[in-house]
Amino acid sequence: MNKTILTAALSLLCMISSLQAAPDKPGPSPKWQPVQVVSLQLKTLRANNPADDDGIATAYRFASPRNRQAVGNLTNFTRMLHGGYPDMLTHVAADIETVRVEADEAVIGATLTLDNDVQHKYLFLLRRNTGDPCDGCWLTDGVIPVERKAPPPLQQI
């Protein structure tokens, strides 16, 4: 086999194996835009494994230094989600939209739908980070519940 072909084949195999070995739990990166950050957080929270709260840990990596200062460590973040935002762990669908992006601040809306068709709306407040951790990354400063709407009651005919 030609040395060039062998080198190309080995390079391709290395690329494929690195893609397969890539963690399925993303972390902050300057490549993610605000809507993508919120989407990644909600997807990992929905896929959270209750045995080890791995989805929560992934979402916590997207918390800004300001957010971490307010919430505290991962244990506190986990308690907060289970106690105040359990729908983020159990939603079956999420509609995400950009509300506002200006310079280094963003507001992203998310409507979470639960399996009983109840919807909860939130605003995610994001800021582009400067310095550690992850210079240039969009990180979540906070989440504000906007509206909790239940479906209308069924009427008998």
Protein backbone atom coordinates (compact mmCIF):
# COMPACT_ATOMS: atom_id res chain seq x y z
CA MET A 1 0.00 0.00 0.00
CA ASN A 2 1.23 3.46 -0.85
CA LYS A 3 2.63 5.36 2.18
CA THR A 4 0.46 8.43 1.37
CA ILE A 5 -2.71 6.34 1.26
CA LEU A 6 -1.76 4.58 4.49
CA THR A 7 -1.12 7.93 6.21
CA ALA A 8 -4.44 9.32 4.94
CA ALA A 9 -6.28 6.19 6.11
CA LEU A 10 -4.70 6.40 9.56
CA SER A 11 -5.58 10.08 9.80
CA LEU A 12 -9.18 9.31 8.86
CA LEU A 13 -9.37 6.53 11.44
CA CYS A 14 -8.01 8.87 14.12
CA MET A 15 -10.58 11.52 13.18
CA ILE A 16 -13.44 9.02 13.32
CA SER A 17 -12.32 7.57 16.65
CA SER A 18 -11.95 11.05 18.15
CA LEU A 19 -15.50 11.89 17.07
CA GLN A 20 -16.79 8.68 18.63
CA ALA A 21 -14.78 9.31 21.80
CA ALA A 22 -16.04 12.89 22.04
CA PRO A 23 -18.01 13.33 25.25
CA ASP A 24 -21.77 13.48 24.86
CA LYS A 25 -21.81 16.12 27.56
CA PRO A 26 -20.80 19.42 26.01
CA GLY A 27 -19.22 22.25 27.91
CA PRO A 28 -18.87 25.95 27.31
CA SER A 29 -17.17 26.99 24.09
CA PRO A 30 -16.89 30.29 22.21
CA LYS A 31 -18.49 28.49 19.25
CA TRP A 32 -21.90 28.21 20.99
CA GLN A 33 -24.39 31.04 20.47
CA PRO A 34 -26.90 31.93 23.25
CA VAL A 35 -29.77 29.85 21.80
CA GLN A 36 -27.42 26.87 21.48
CA VAL A 37 -26.26 27.25 25.09
CA VAL A 38 -29.85 27.16 26.38
CA SER A 39 -30.71 24.26 24.08
CA LEU A 40 -27.67 22.27 25.28
CA GLN A 41 -28.52 22.94 28.91
CA LEU A 42 -32.14 21.88 28.52
CA LYS A 43 -31.24 18.76 26.53
CA THR A 44 -28.72 17.61 29.11
CA LEU A 45 -31.12 18.35 31.97
CA ARG A 46 -33.88 16.37 30.25
CA ALA A 47 -31.46 13.46 29.74
CA ASN A 48 -30.24 13.69 33.34
CA ASN A 49 -29.42 10.38 34.99
CA PRO A 50 -30.96 10.59 38.48
CA ALA A 51 -28.36 8.16 39.83
CA ASP A 52 -25.51 10.62 39.38
CA ASP A 53 -27.12 13.88 38.17
CA ASP A 54 -24.75 13.96 35.19
CA GLY A 55 -27.07 16.22 33.16
CA ILE A 56 -27.21 18.68 36.03
CA ALA A 57 -23.42 18.71 36.23
CA THR A 58 -23.25 19.44 32.50
CA ALA A 59 -25.73 22.33 32.83
CA TYR A 60 -23.76 23.65 35.82
CA ARG A 61 -20.67 23.96 33.61
CA PHE A 62 -22.60 26.65 31.67
CA ALA A 63 -23.28 28.69 34.83
CA SER A 64 -21.49 32.04 34.83
CA PRO A 65 -19.16 33.05 37.66
CA ARG A 66 -21.92 35.43 38.85
CA ASN A 67 -24.46 32.56 38.84
CA ARG A 68 -22.07 30.23 40.69
CA GLN A 69 -21.44 32.91 43.29
CA ALA A 70 -25.19 33.24 43.89
CA VAL A 71 -26.06 29.53 43.79
CA GLY A 72 -22.92 28.01 45.22
CA ASN A 73 -21.49 24.63 44.40
CA LEU A 74 -22.91 21.79 42.28
CA THR A 75 -24.70 20.28 45.29
CA ASN A 76 -26.63 23.53 45.85
CA PHE A 77 -27.33 23.82 42.11
CA THR A 78 -28.72 20.26 42.12
CA ARG A 79 -30.96 20.98 45.12
CA MET A 80 -32.20 24.16 43.47
CA LEU A 81 -33.15 22.32 40.26
CA HIS A 82 -34.88 19.43 42.04
CA GLY A 83 -36.70 21.77 44.41
CA GLY A 84 -37.58 24.79 42.29
CA TYR A 85 -37.23 23.75 38.65
CA PRO A 86 -38.10 20.04 38.43
CA ASP A 87 -39.80 20.64 35.07
CA MET A 88 -36.37 21.27 33.57
CA LEU A 89 -35.58 17.63 34.39
CA THR A 90 -38.89 16.18 33.20
CA HIS A 91 -40.01 18.24 30.19
CA VAL A 92 -40.80 16.37 26.97
CA ALA A 93 -40.34 19.32 24.61
CA ALA A 94 -38.75 22.75 24.63
CA ASP A 95 -39.37 25.68 22.31
CA ILE A 96 -36.49 28.14 22.43
CA GLU A 97 -36.39 31.62 20.96
CA THR A 98 -34.10 34.60 20.99
CA VAL A 99 -35.74 37.47 22.84
CA ARG A 100 -32.78 39.87 22.74
CA VAL A 101 -29.06 39.76 22.03
CA GLU A 102 -27.10 42.99 22.47
CA ALA A 103 -23.31 43.11 22.60
CA ASP A 104 -22.38 40.73 25.43
CA GLU A 105 -25.82 40.12 26.94
CA ALA A 106 -28.65 37.88 25.77
CA VAL A 107 -32.16 36.97 26.85
CA ILE A 108 -33.44 33.64 25.54
CA GLY A 109 -37.02 32.45 26.02
CA ALA A 110 -37.85 28.81 26.61
CA THR A 111 -41.26 27.19 26.79
CA LEU A 112 -41.09 23.75 28.39
CA THR A 113 -43.90 21.30 27.76
CA LEU A 114 -44.48 18.52 30.26
CA ASP A 115 -45.99 15.13 29.43
CA ASN A 116 -49.43 16.35 30.60
CA ASP A 117 -49.27 19.30 28.14
CA VAL A 118 -48.68 21.80 30.96
CA GLN A 119 -46.30 24.51 29.81
CA HIS A 120 -43.79 26.51 31.83
CA LYS A 121 -42.04 29.57 30.40
CA TYR A 122 -38.64 30.88 31.38
CA LEU A 123 -36.22 33.61 30.45
CA PHE A 124 -32.54 32.62 30.44
CA LEU A 125 -30.19 35.54 31.07
CA LEU A 126 -26.80 35.02 29.45
CA ARG A 127 -23.60 37.01 29.34
CA ARG A 128 -20.52 36.57 27.18
CA ASN A 129 -17.75 35.73 29.63
CA THR A 130 -14.40 37.47 29.69
CA GLY A 131 -11.45 35.65 31.20
CA ASP A 132 -11.69 32.39 33.11
CA PRO A 133 -13.62 30.22 32.78
CA CYS A 134 -13.89 30.07 28.99
CA ASP A 135 -13.10 33.51 27.58
CA GLY A 136 -15.68 34.51 24.97
CA CYS A 137 -18.24 31.87 25.99
CA TRP A 138 -21.90 32.58 26.56
CA LEU A 139 -22.74 31.54 30.14
CA THR A 140 -26.01 31.62 32.04
CA ASP A 141 -26.32 34.34 34.69
CA GLY A 142 -29.80 33.27 35.78
CA VAL A 143 -33.18 31.84 34.87
CA ILE A 144 -36.47 33.61 35.56
CA PRO A 145 -39.84 31.81 35.53
CA VAL A 146 -42.22 33.87 33.39
CA GLU A 147 -45.46 32.00 33.24
CA ARG A 148 -46.81 28.65 34.30
CA LYS A 149 -49.78 27.78 32.19
CA ALA A 150 -51.99 24.73 32.54
CA PRO A 151 -54.19 23.58 29.68
CA PRO A 152 -57.82 24.67 29.86
CA PRO A 153 -60.08 22.24 31.73
CA LEU A 154 -61.99 19.71 29.68
CA GLN A 155 -65.66 20.51 29.22
CA GLN A 156 -68.38 17.91 29.06
CA ILE A 157 -70.73 18.11 26.16
